[in-house]
Tab-separated table of C-alpha atoms and ligand atoms in Angstrom:
chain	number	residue	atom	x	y	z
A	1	UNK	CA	0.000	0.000	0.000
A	2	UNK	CA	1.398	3.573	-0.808
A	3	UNK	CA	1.598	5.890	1.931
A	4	UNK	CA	-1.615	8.605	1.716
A	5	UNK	CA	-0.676	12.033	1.644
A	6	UNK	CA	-4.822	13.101	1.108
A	7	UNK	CA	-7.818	11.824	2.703
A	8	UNK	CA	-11.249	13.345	2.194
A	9	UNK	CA	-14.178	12.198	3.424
A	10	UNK	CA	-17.729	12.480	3.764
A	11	UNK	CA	-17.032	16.158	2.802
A	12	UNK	CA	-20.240	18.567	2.726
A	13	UNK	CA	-20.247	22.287	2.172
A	14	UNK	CA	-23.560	24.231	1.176
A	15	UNK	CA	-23.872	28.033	-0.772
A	16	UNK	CA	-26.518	28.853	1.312
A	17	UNK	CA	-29.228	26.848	0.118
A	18	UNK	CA	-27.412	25.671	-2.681
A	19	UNK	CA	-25.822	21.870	-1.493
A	20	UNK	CA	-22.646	21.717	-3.842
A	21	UNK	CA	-20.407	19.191	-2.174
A	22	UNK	CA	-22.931	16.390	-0.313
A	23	UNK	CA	-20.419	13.293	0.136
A	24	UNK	CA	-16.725	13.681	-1.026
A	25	UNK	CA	-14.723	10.963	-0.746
A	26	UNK	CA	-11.245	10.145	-1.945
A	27	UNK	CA	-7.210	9.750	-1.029
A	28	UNK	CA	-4.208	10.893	-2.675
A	29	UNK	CA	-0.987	8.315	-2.832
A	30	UNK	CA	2.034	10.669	-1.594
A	31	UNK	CA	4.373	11.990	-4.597
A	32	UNK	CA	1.302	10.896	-7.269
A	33	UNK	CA	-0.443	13.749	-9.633
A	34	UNK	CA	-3.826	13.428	-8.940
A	35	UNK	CA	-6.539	14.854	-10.870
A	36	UNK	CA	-10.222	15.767	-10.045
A	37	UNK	CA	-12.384	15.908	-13.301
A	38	UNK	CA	-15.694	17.802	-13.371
A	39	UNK	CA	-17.648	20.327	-15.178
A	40	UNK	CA	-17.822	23.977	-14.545
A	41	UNK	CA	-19.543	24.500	-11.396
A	42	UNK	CA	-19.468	21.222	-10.219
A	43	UNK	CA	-17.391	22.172	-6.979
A	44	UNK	CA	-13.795	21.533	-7.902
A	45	UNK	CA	-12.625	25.073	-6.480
A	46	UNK	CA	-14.959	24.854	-3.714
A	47	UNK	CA	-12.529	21.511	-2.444
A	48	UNK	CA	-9.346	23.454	-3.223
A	49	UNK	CA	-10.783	25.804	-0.698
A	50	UNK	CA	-11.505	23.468	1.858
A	51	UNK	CA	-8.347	21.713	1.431
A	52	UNK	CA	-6.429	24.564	1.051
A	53	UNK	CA	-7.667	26.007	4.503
A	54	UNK	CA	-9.276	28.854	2.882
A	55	UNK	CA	-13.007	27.755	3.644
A	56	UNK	CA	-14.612	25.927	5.909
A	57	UNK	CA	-16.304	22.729	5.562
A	58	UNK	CA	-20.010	21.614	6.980
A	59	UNK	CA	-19.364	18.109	7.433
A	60	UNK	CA	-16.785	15.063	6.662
A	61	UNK	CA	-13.183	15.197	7.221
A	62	UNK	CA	-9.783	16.371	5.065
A	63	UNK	CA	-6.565	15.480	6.645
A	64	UNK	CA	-3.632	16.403	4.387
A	65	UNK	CA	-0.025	14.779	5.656
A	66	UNK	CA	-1.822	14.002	9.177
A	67	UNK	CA	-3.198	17.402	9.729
A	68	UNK	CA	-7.035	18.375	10.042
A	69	UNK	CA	-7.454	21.188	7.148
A	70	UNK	CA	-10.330	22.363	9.591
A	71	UNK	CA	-8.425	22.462	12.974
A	72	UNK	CA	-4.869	22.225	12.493
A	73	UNK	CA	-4.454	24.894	9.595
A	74	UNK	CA	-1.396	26.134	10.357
A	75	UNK	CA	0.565	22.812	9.994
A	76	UNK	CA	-1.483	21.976	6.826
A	77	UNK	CA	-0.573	25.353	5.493
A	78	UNK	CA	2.705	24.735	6.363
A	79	UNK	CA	3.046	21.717	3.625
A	80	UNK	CA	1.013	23.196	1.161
A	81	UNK	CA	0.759	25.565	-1.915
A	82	UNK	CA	-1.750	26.657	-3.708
A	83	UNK	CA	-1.827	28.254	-7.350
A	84	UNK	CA	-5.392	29.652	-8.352
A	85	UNK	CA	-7.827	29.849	-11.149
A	86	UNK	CA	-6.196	33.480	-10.944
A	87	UNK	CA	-2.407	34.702	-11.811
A	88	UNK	CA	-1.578	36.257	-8.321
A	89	UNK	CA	2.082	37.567	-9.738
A	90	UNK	CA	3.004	41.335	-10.076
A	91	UNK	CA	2.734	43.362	-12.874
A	92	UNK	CA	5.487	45.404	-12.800
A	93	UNK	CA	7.932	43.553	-11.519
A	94	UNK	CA	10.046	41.317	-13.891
A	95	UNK	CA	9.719	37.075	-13.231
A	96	UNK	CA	13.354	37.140	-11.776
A	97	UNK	CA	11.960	39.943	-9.260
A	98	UNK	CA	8.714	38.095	-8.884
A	99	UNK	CA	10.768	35.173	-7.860
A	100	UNK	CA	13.710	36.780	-5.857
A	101	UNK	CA	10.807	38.700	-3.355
A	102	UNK	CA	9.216	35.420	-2.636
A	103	UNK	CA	12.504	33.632	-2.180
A	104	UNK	CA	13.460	37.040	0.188
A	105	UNK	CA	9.834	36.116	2.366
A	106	UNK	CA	10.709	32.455	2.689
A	107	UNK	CA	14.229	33.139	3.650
A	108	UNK	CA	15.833	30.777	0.830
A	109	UNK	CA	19.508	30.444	0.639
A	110	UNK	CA	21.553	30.786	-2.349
A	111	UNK	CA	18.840	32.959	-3.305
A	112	UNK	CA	20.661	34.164	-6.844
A	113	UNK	CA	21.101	30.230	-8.066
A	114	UNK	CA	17.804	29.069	-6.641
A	115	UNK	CA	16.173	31.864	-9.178
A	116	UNK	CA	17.703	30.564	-11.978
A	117	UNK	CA	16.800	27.099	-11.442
A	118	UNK	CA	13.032	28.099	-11.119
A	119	UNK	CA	13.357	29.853	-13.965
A	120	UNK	CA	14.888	27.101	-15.880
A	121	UNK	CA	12.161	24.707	-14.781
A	122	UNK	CA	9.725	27.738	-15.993
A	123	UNK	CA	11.397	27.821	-18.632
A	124	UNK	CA	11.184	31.651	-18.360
A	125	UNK	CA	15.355	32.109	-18.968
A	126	UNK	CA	14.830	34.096	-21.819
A	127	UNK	CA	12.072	36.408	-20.492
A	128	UNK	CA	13.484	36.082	-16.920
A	129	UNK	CA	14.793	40.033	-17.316
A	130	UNK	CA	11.110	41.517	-18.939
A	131	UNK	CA	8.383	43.074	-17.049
A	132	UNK	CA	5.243	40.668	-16.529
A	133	UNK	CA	3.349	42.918	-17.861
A	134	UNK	CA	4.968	41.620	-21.493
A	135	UNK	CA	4.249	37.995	-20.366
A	136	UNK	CA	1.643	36.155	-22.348
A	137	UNK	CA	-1.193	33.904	-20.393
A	138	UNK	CA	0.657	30.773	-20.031
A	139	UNK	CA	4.145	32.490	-19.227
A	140	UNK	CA	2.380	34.068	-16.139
A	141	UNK	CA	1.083	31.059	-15.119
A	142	UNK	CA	3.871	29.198	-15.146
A	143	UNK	CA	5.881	32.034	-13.273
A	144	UNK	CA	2.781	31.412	-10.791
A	145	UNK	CA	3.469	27.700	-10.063
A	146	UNK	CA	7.612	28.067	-10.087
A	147	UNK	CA	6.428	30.949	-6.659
A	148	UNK	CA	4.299	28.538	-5.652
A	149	UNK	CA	7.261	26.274	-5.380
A	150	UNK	CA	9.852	27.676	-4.084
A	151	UNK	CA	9.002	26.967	-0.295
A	152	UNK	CA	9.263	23.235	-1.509
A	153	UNK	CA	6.230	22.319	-0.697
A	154	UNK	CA	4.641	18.664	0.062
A	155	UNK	CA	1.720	19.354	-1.622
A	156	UNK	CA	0.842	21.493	-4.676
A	157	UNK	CA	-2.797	22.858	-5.648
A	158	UNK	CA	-3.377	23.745	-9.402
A	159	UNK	CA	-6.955	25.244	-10.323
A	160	UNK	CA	-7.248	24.854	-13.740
A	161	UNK	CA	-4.236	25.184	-15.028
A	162	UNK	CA	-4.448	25.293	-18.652
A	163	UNK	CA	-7.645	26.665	-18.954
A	164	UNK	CA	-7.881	29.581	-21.361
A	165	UNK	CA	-4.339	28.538	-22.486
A	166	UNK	CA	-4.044	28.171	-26.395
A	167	UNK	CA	-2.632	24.531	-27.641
A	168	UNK	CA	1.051	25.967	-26.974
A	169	UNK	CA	1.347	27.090	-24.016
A	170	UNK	CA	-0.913	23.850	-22.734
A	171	UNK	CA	1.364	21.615	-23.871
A	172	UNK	CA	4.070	23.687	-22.278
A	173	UNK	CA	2.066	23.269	-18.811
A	174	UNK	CA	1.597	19.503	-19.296
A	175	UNK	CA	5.476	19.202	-19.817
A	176	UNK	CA	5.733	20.992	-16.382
A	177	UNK	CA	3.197	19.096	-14.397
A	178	UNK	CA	4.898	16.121	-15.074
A	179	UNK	CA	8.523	17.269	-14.374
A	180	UNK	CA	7.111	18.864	-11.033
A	181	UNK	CA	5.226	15.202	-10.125
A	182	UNK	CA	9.283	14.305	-10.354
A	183	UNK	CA	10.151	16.301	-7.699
A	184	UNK	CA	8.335	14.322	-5.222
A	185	UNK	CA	5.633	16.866	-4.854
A	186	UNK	CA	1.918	15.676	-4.861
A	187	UNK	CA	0.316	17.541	-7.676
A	188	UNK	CA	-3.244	17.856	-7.062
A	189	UNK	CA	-4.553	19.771	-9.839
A	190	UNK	CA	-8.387	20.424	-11.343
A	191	UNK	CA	-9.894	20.004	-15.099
A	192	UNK	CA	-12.886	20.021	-16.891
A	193	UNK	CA	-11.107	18.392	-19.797
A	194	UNK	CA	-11.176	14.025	-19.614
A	195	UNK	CA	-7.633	14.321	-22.277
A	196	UNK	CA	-6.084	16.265	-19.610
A	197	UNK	CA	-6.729	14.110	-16.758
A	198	UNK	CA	-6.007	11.001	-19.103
A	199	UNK	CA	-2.980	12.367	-19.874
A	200	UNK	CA	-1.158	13.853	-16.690
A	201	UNK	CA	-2.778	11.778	-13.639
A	202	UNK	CA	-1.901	9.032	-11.999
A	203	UNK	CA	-5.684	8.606	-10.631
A	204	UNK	CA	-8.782	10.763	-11.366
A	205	UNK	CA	-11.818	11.332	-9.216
A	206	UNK	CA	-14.986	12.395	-11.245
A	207	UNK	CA	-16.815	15.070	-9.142
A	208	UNK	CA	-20.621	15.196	-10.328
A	209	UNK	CA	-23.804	16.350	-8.677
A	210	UNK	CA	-21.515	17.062	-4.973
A	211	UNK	CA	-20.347	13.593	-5.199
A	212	UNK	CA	-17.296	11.436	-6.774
A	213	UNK	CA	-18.952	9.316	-9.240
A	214	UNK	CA	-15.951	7.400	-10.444
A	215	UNK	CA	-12.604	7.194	-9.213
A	216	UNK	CA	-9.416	5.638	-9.942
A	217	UNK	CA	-6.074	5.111	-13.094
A	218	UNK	CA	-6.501	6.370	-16.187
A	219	UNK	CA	-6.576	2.918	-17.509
A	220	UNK	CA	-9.478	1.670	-15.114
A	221	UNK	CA	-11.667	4.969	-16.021
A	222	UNK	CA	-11.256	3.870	-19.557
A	223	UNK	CA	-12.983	0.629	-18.636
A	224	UNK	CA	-15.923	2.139	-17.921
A	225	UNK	CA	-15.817	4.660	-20.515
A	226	UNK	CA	-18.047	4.764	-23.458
A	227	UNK	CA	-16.843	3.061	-26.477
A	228	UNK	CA	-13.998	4.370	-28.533
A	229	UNK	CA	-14.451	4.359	-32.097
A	230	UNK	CA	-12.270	5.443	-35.251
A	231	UNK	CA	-13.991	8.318	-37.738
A	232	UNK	CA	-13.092	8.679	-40.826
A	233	UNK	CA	-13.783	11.581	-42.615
A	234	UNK	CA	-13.711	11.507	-46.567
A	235	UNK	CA	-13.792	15.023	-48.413
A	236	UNK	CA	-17.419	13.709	-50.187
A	237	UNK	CA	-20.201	12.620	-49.294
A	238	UNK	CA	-20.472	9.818	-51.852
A	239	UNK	CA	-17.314	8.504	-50.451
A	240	UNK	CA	-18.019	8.421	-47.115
A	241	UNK	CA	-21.509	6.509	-47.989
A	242	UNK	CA	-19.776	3.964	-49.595
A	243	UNK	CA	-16.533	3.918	-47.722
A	244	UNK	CA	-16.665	0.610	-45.867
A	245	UNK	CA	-17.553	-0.700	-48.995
A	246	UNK	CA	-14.713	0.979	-51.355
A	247	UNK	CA	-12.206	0.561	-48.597
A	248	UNK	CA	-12.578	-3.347	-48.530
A	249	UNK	CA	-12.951	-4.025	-52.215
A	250	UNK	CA	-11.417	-0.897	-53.866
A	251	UNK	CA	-8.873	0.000	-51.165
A	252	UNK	CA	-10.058	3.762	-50.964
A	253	UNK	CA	-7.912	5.357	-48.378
A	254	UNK	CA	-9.367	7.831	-45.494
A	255	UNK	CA	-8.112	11.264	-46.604
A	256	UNK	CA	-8.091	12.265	-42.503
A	257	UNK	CA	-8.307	9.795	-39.315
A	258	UNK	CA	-9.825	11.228	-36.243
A	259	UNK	CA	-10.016	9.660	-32.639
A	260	UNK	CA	-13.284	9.810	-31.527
A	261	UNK	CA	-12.986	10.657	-27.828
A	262	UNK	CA	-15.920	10.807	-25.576
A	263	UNK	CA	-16.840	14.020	-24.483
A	264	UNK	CA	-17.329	14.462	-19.789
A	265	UNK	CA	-21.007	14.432	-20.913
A	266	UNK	CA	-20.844	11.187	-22.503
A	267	UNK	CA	-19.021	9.914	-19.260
A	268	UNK	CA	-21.991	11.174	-16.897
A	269	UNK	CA	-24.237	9.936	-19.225
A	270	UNK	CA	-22.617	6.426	-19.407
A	271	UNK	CA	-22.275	6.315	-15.693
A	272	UNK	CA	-25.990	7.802	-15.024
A	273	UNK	CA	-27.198	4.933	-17.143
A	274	UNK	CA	-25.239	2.259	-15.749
A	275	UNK	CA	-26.618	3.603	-12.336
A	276	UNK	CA	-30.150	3.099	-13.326
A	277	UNK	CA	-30.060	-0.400	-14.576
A	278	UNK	CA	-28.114	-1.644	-11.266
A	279	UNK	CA	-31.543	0.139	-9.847
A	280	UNK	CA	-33.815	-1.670	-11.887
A	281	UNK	CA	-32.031	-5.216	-11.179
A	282	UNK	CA	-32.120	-4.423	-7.628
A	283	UNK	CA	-35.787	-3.632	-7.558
A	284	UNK	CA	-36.105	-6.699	-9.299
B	301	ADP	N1	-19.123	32.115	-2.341
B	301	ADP	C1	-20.118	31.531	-3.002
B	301	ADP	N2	-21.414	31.828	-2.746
B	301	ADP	C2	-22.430	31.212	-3.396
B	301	ADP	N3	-22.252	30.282	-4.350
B	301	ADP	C3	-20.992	29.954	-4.659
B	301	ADP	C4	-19.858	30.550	-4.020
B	301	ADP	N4	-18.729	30.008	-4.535
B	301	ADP	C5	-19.131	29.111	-5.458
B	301	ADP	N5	-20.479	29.076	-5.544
B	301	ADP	C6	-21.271	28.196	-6.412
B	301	ADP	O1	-20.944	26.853	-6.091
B	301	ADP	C7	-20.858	26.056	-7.259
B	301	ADP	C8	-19.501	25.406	-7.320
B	301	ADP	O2	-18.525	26.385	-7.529
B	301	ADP	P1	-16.985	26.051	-7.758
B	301	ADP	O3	-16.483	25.266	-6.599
B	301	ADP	O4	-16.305	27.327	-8.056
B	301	ADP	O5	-17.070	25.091	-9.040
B	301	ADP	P2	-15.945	24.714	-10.119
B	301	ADP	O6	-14.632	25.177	-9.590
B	301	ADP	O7	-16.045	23.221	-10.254
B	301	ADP	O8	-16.322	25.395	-11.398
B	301	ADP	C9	-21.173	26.960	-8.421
B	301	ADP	O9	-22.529	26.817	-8.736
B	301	ADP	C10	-20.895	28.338	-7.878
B	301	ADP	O10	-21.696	29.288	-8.515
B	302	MG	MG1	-13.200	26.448	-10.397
């Protein structure tokens, strides 16, 4: 058994009237990049919160590295980090300043060469000596997570962290997620997109109506996914009609091959309907 750096559970919080989290459960394996999958509103930010010691939960329990996020908040804060939905770096400031002054805060030591390796894992070097202000979307954000880092810590949030990105600077962010997860931090990091959590996590939790509705690798979520098909897409229609046809007998090549991946919707709906029929058999 690997050592659990996360354990949620029975976690409730309510908006008021508005129930969004009703029964979270899950655990996080210690040095593993764990991803929590769900669609916009669904509560992902609201758990950050919790976990992050920023809000306070109704019900159920979060203990991150043997610490209660709702009593002992100062030692969970201690082994945390926590990188928003929002860039939280300053404007006017260059990254190398950005990074120094939060290097100055925690007190670092060989402040000058611990700079230069953040920015190297950035891979801001080149912009290191420009204002942020210059910076495009996904050069602030990874400036973000390298100050997030710097105080080494056990456990790192990421809200979204390639959303609004374009393909570029994604990419970019998924190469740095997985060098981080190499570092022996625990990457705990939110998505609304299934390819993303395919590709970076070691397990995924699907958050869905305040609860987790499937959990666990990439490769068992896949098991219960809906099936995975190959399109082919021909330029006319006349083709396509007689494609299967043409390709067997007249060996008619596709003139593009797409993956059809399913969609979080089709996931929900997939699990929703497996749901129901366990239902039915055991009213049966
Ligand atoms: N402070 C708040 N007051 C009232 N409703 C809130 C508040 N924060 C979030 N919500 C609502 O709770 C739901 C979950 O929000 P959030 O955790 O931000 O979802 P996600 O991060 O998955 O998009 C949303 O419907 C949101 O509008
Ligand atoms: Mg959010």
């Amino acid at each position: 058994m690997s050592e659990k750096i996360i354990e949620v559970s029975g976690l409730q919080k309510s908006y008021k009237e508005k129930h969004i989290l009703k029964d979270v459960n899950f655990t996080i394996d210690k040095g593993s990049i764990f991803a929590l999958l769900g669609s916009n509103g669904a509560g992902k930010t609201t758990i950050i919160k919790i976990l992050s010691t920023l809000l306070k939960p109704d019900g159920g329990s979060a203990i991150i590295n043997g610490f209660d996020v709702a009593t002992e908040g100062n030692n969970v804060r201690e082994c945390i980090s926590l990188t928003g939905q929002f860039v939280a770096v300053d404007e006017v400031l260059t990254g190398r300043e950005n990074l120094t002054l939060i290097g100055q805060l925690k007190r670092l030591p060989n402040l000058k060469s611990t700079v230069n390796e953040w920015l190297s894992f950035s891979r801001l070097e080149d912009e290191a000596n420009r204002k942020v202000s210059t910076y495009s979307g996904g050069m602030r954000r990874r400036l973000d997570i390298a100050m997030s880092l710097m105080g080494k810590p056990d456990v790192l949030f990421l809200d979204e962290p390639t959303t609004g990105l374009d393909p570029q600077n994604r990419i970019a962010m998924w190469d740095l997620v997985k060098d981080l997860a190499k570092t022996g931090t625990t990457v705990f990091l939110t998505t609304q997109y299934l390819e993303e959590a395919e590709y970076l996590a070691d397990n995924i939790a699907i958050l869905h109506g305040g609860k987790i509705i499937a959990e666990g690798t990439p490769k068992d979520l896949k098991e219960i996914m809906p099936e995975r098909g190959v399109r082919l897409i021909f330029d006319s229609e006349l083709k396509a009609n007689s494609a299967i046809k043409l390709l067997t007998e007249n060996g008619v090549s596709a003139d593009r091959i797409e993956q059809n991946l399913p969609s979080l919707e089709d996931v929900f709906l997939t699990l929703i309907d497996e749901k129901k029929e366990r239902n039915q058999h055991e009213k049966i």
